[in-house]
PDB file of C-alpha atoms in Angstrom:
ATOM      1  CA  UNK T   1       3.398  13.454 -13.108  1.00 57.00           C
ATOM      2  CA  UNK T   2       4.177  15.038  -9.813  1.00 51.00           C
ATOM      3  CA  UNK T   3       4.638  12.905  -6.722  1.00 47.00           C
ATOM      4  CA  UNK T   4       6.003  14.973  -3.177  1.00 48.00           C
ATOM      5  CA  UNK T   5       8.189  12.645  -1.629  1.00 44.00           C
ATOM      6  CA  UNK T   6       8.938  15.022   0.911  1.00 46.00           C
ATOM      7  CA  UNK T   7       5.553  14.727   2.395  1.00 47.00           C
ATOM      8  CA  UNK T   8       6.155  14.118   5.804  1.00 45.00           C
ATOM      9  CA  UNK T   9       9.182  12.002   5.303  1.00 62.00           C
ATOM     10  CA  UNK T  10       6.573   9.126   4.285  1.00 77.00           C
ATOM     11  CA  UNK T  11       7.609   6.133   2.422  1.00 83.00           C
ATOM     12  CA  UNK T  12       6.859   5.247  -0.771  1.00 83.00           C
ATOM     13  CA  UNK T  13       6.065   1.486  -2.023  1.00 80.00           C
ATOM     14  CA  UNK T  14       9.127   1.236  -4.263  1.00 81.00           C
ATOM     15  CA  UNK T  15      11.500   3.419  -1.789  1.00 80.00           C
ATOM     16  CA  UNK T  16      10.547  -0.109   0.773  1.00 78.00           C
ATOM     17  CA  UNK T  17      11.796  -2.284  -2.084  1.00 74.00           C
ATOM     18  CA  UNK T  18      15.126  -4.064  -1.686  1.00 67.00           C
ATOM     19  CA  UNK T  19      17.903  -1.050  -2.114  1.00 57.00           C
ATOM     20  CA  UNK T  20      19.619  -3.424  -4.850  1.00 56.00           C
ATOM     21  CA  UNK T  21      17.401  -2.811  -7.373  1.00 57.00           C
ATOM     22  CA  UNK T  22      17.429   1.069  -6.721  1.00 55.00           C
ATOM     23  CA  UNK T  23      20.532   1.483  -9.028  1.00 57.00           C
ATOM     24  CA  UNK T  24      18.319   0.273 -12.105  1.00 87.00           C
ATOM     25  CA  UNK T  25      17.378   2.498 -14.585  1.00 91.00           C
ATOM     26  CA  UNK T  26      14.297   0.401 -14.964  1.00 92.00           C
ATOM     27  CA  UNK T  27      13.787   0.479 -11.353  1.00 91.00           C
ATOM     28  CA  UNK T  28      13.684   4.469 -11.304  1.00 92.00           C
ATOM     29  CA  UNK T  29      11.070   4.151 -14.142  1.00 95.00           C
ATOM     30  CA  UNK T  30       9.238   1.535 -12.417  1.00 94.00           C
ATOM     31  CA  UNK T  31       8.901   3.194  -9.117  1.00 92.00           C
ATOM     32  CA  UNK T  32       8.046   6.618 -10.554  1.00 93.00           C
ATOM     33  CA  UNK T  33       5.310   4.888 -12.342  1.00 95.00           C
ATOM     34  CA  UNK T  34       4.387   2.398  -9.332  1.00 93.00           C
ATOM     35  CA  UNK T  35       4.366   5.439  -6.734  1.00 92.00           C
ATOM     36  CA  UNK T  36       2.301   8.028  -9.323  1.00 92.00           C
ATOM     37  CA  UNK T  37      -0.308   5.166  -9.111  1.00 92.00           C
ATOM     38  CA  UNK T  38      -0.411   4.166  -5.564  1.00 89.00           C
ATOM     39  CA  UNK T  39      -0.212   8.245  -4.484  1.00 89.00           C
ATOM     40  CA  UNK T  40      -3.317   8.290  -6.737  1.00 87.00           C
ATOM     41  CA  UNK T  41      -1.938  10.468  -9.244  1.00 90.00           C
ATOM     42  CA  UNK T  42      -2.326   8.203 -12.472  1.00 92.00           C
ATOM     43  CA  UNK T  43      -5.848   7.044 -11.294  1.00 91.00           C
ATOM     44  CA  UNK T  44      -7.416   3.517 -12.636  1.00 92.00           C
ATOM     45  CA  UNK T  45      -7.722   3.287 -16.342  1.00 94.00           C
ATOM     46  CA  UNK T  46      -5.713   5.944 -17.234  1.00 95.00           C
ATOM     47  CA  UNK T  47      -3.827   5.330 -20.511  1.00 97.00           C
ATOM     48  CA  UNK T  48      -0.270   5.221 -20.064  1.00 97.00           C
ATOM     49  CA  UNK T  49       1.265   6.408 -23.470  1.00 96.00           C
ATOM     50  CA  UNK T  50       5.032   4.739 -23.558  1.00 95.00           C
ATOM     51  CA  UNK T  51       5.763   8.425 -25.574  1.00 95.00           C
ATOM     52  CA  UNK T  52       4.876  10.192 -23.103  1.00 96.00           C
ATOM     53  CA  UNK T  53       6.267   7.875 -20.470  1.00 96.00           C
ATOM     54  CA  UNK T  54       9.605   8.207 -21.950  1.00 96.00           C
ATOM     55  CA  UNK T  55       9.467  12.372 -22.104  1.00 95.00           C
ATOM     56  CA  UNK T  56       8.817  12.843 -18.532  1.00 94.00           C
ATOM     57  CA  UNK T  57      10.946  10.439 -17.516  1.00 93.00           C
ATOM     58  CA  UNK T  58      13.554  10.895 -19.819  1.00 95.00           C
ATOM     59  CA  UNK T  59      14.396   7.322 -20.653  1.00 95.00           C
ATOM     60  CA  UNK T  60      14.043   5.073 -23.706  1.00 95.00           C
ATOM     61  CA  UNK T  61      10.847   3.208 -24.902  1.00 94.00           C
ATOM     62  CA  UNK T  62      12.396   0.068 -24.074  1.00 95.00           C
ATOM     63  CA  UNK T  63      13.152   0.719 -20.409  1.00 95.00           C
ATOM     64  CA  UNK T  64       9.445   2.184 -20.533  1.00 96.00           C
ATOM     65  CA  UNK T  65       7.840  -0.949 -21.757  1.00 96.00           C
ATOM     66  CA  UNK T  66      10.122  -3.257 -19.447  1.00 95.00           C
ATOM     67  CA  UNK T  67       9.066  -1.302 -16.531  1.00 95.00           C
ATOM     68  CA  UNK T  68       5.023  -1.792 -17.578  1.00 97.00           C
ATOM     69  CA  UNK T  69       5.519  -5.240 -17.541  1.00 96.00           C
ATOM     70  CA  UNK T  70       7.169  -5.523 -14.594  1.00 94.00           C
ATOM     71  CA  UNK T  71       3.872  -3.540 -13.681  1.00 95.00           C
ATOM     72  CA  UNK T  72       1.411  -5.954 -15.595  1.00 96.00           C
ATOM     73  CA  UNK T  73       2.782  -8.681 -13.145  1.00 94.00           C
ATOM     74  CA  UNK T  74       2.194  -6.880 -10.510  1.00 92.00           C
ATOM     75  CA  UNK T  75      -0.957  -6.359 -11.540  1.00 93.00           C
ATOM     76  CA  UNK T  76      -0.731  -2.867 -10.883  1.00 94.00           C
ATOM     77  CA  UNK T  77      -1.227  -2.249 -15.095  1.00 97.00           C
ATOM     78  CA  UNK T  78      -3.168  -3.986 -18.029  1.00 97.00           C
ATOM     79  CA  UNK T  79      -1.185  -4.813 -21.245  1.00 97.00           C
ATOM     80  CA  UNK T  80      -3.926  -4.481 -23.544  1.00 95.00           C
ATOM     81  CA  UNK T  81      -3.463  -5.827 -27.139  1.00 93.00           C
ATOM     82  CA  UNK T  82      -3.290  -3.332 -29.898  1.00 91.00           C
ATOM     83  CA  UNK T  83      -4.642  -0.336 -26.940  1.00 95.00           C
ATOM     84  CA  UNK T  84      -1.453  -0.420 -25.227  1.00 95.00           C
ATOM     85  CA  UNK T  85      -0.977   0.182 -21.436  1.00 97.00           C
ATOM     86  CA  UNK T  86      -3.418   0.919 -18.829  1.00 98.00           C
ATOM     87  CA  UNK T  87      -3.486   1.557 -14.826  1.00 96.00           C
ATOM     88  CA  UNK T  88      -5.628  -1.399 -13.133  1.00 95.00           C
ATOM     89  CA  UNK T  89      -9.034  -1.281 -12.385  1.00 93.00           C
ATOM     90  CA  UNK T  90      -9.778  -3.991  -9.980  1.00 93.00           C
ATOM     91  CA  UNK T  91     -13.795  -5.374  -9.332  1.00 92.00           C
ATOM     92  CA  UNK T  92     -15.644  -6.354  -6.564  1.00 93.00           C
ATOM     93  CA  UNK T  93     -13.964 -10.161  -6.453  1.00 95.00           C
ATOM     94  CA  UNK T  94     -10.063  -8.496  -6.179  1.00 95.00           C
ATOM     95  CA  UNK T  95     -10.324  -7.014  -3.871  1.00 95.00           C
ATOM     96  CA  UNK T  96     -12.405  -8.761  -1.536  1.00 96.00           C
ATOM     97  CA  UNK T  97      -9.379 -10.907  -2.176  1.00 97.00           C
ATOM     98  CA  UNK T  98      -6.447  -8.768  -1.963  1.00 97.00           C
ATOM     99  CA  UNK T  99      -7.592  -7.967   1.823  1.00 97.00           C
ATOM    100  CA  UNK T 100      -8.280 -11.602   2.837  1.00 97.00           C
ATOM    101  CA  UNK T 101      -5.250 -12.539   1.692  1.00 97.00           C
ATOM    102  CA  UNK T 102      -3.766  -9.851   3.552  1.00 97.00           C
ATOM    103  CA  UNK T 103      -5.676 -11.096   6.721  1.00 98.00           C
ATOM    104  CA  UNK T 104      -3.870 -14.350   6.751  1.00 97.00           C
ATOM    105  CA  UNK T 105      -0.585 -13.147   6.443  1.00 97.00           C
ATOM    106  CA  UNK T 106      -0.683 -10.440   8.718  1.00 98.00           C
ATOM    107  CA  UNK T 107      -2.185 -12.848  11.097  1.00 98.00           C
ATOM    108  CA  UNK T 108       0.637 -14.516  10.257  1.00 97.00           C
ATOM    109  CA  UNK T 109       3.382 -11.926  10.781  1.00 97.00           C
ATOM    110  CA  UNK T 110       1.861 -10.941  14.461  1.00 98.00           C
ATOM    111  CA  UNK T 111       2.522 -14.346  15.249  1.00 97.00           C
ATOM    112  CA  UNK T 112       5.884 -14.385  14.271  1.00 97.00           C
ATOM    113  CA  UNK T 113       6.327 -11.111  15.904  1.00 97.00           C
ATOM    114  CA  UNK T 114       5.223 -12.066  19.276  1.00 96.00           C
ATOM    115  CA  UNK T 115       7.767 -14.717  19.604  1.00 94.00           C
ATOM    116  CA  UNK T 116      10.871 -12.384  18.525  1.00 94.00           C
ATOM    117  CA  UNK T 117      13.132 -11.116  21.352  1.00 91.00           C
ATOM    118  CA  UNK T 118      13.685  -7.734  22.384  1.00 92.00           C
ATOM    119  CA  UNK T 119       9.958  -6.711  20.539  1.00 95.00           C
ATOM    120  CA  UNK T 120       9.227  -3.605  22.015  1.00 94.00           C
ATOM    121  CA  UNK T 121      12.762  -2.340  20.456  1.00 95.00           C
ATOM    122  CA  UNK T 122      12.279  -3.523  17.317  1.00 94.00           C
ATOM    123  CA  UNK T 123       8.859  -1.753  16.954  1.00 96.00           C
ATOM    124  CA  UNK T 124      10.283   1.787  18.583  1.00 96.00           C
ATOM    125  CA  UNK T 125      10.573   3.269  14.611  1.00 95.00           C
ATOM    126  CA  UNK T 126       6.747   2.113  13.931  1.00 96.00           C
ATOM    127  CA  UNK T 127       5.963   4.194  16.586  1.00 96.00           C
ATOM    128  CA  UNK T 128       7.660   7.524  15.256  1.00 94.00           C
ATOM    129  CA  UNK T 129       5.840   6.330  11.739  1.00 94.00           C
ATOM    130  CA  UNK T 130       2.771   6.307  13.615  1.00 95.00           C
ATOM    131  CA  UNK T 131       3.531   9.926  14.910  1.00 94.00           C
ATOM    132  CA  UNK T 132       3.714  10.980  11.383  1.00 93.00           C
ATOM    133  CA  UNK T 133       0.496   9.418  10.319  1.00 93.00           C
ATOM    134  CA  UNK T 134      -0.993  11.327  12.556  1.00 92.00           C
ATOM    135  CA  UNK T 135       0.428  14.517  11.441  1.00 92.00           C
ATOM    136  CA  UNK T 136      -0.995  13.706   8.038  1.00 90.00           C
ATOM    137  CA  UNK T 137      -4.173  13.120   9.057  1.00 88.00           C
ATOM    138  CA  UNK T 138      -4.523  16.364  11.182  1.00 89.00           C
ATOM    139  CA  UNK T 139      -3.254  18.361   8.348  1.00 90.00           C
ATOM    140  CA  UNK T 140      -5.168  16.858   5.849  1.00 87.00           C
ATOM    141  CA  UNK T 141      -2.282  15.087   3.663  1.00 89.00           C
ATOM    142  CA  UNK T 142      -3.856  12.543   2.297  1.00 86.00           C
ATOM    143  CA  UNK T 143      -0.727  11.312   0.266  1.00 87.00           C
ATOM    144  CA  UNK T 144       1.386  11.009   3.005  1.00 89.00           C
ATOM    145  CA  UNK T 145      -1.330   9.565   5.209  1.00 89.00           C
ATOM    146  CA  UNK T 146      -1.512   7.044   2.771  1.00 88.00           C
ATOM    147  CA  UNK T 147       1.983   5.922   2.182  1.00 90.00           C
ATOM    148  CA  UNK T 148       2.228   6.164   6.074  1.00 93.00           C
ATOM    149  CA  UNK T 149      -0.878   4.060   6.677  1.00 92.00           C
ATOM    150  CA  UNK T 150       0.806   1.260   3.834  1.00 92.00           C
ATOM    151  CA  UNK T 151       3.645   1.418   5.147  1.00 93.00           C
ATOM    152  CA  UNK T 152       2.404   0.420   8.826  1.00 95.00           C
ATOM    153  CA  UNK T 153       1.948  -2.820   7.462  1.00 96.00           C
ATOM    154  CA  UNK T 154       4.383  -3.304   5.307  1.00 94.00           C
ATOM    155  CA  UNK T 155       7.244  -2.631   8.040  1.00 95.00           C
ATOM    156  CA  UNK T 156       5.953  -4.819  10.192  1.00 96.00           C
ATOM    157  CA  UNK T 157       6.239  -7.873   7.424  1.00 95.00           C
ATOM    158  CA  UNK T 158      10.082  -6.320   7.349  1.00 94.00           C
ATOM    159  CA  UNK T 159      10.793  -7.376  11.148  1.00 95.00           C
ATOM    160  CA  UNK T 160      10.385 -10.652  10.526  1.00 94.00           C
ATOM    161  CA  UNK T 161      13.225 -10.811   8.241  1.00 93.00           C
ATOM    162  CA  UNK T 162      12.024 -12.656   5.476  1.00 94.00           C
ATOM    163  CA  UNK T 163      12.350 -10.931   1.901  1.00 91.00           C
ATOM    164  CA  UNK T 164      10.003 -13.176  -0.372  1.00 92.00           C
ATOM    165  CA  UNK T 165       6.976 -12.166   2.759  1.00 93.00           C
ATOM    166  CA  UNK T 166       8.132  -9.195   2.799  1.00 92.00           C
ATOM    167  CA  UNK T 167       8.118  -8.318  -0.761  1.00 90.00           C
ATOM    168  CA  UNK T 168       4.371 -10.216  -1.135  1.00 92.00           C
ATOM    169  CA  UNK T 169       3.378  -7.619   1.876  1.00 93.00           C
ATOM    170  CA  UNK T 170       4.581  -4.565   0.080  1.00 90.00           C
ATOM    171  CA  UNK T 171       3.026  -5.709  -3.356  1.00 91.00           C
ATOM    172  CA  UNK T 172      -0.611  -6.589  -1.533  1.00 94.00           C
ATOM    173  CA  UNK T 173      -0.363  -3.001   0.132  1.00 92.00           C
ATOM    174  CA  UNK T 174       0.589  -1.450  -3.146  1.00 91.00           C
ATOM    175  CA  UNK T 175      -2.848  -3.348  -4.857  1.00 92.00           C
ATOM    176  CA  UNK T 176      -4.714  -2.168  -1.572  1.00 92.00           C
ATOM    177  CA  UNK T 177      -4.032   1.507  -2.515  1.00 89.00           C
ATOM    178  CA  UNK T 178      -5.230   1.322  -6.029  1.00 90.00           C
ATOM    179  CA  UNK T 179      -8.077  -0.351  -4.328  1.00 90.00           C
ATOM    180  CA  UNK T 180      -8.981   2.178  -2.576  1.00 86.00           C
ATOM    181  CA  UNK T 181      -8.752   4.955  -5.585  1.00 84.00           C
ATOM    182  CA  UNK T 182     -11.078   2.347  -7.790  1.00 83.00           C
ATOM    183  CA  UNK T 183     -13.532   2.842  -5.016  1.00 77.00           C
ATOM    184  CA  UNK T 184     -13.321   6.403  -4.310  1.00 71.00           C
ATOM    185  CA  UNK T 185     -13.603   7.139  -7.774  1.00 62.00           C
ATOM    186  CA  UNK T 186     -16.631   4.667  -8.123  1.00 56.00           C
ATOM    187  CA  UNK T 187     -18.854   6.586  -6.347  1.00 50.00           C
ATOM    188  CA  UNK T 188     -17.136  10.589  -7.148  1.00 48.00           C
ATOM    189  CA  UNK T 189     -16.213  10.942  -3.487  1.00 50.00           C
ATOM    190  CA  UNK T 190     -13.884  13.168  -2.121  1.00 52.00           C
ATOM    191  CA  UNK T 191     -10.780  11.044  -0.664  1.00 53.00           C
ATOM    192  CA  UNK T 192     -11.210  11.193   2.472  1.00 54.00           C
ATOM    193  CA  UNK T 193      -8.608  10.208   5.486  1.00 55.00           C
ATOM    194  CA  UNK T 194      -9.307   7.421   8.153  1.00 62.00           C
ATOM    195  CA  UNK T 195      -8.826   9.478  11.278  1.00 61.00           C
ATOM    196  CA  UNK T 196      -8.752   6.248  12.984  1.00 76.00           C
ATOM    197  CA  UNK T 197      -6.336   4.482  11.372  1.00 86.00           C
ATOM    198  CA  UNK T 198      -3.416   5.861  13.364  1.00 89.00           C
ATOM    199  CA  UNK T 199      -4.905   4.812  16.548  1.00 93.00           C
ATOM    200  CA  UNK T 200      -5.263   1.635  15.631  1.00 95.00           C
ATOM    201  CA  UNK T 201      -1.942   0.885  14.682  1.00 96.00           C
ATOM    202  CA  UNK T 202      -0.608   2.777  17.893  1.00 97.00           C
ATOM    203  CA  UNK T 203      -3.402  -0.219  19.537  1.00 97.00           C
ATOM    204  CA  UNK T 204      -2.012  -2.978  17.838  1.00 98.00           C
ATOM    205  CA  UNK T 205       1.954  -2.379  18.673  1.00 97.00           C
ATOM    206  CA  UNK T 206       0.974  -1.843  22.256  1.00 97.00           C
ATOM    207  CA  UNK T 207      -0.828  -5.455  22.138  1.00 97.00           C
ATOM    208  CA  UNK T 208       2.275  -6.632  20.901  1.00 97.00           C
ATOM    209  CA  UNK T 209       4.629  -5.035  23.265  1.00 96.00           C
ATOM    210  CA  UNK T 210       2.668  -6.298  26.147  1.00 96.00           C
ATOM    211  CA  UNK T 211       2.489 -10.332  24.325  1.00 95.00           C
ATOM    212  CA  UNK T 212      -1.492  -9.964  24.162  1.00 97.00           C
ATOM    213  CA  UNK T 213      -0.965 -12.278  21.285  1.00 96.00           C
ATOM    214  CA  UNK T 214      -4.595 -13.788  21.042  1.00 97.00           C
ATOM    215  CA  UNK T 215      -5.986 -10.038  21.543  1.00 98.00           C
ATOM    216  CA  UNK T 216      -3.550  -8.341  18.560  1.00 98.00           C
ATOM    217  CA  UNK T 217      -4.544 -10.699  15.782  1.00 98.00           C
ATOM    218  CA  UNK T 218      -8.265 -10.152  16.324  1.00 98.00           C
ATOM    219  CA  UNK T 219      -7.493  -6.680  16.650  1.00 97.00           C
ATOM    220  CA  UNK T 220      -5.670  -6.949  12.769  1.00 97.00           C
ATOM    221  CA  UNK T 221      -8.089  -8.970  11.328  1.00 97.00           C
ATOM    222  CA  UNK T 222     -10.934  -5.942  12.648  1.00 96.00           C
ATOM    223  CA  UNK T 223      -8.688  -3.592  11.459  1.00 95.00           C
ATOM    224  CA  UNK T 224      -8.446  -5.148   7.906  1.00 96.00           C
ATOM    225  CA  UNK T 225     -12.073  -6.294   7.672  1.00 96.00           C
ATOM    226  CA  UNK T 226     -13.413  -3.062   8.030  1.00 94.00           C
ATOM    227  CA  UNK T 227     -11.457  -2.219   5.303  1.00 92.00           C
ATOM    228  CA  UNK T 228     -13.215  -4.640   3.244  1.00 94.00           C
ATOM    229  CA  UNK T 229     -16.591  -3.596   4.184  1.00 93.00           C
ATOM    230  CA  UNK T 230     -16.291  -0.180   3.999  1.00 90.00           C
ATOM    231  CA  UNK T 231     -15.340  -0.622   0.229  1.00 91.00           C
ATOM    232  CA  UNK T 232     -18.070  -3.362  -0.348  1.00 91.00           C
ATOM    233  CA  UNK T 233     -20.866  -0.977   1.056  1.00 89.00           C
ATOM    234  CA  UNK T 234     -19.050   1.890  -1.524  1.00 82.00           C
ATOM    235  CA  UNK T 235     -19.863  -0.969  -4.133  1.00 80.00           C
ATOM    236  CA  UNK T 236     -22.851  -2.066  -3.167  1.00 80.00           C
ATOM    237  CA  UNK T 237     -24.343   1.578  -3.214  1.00 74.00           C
ATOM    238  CA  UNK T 238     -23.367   2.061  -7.344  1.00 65.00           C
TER     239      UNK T 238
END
């Protein structure tokens, strides 16, 4: 299992985690497992052997199976009786809720934002991440284009300063990412990158910087309902 996380200095899900559970050997196993799924490297349904788990890894079966369950409830992997341990394959129903609930909240979190002082400091390193996104896109990295386009989202749920959101917001993107590799891989496509993406995030901060409050949110809740479409028609069409 080979994930580049040099690729454009982009942020993985568990490197966004809180840095107190980095020192954990269960941790490392966790996040090498949690960011091999979300980069689309261990795609949905793949059976994750604990033997071979533990021989890339280098680590015991115990610290493998402790870091699958932490996994299972995430819901990022099924504990299957007597199979053993697969990656998640979420249906139709998931994630149609997955990306409402992540409509809410980030509805939510704009809120929040608009009312915080000094904003248009706060959102200066979103910016540069945006930069990067774009770089991925042009180029074609679609693994760093991903983890930039996550984590978008997910560091805006950080400036609020609230851990339990912002550990729900990093979790819902990590789900959204398998989400999208269920539904690639549901109709044999080619991943393909959101050229758009980028510029809608760059759309959004400026809203936010200049308090369009009102405008921002409906700008989100576009952004993350064409999401949901998008992977509805891909479902619709099997």
């Amino acid at each position: 299992m080979n994930t580049d996380n040099d690729t454009l200095h982009a942020p993985t899900p568990s490197s966004m985690m809180p840095a107190g559970r980095h020192d954990s050997e269960l941790f490392r196993v966790y996040a090498l497992i949690l960011d091999g799924i979300t980069d689309h490297v261990l795609l949905p349904g793949k059976k994750l052997t604990e033997s071979e788990l533990c021989r890339q890894m280098v680590c015991s079966r115990n610290t493998v199976r402790g870091a699958l369950s932490l996994l299972a409830h995430d819901k990022i992997v099924d504990l299957q009786p007597n199979r053993g341990a697969f990656v998640h394959v979420p249906d139709l129903k998931e994630m149609q809720d997955v990306f409402n609930a992540r409509i809410e909240m980030e509805s939510m979190i704009l809120n929040l934002l608009s009312d915080m002082p000094d904003l248009e400091t706060r959102l200066q390193p979103l910016y540069a991440m945006i930069e990067r996104e774009e770089q991925a896109s042009d180029s074609g990295d679609r693994v760093g284009w991903n983890r930039l386009s996550n984590a978008f989202h997910v560091e805006l749920a950080r400036l609020i300063d609230n851990n339990v959101l912002f550990d729900i917001m990093n979790t819902l993107c990590a789900r959204s990412s398998l989400i999208v590799a269920v539904f690639d891989a549901q109709r044999h496509e080619k991943r393909t990158i959101n050229t758009h993406t980028h510029s809608e995030h760059r759309e959004i901060l400026d809203l936010l910087v200049n308090g369009k409050r009102n405008r921002v949110v409906k700008v989100m809740r576009k952004h993350l309902s064409a999401c949901v479409e998008r992977l509805e028609r891909k479902y619709e069409a099997e």
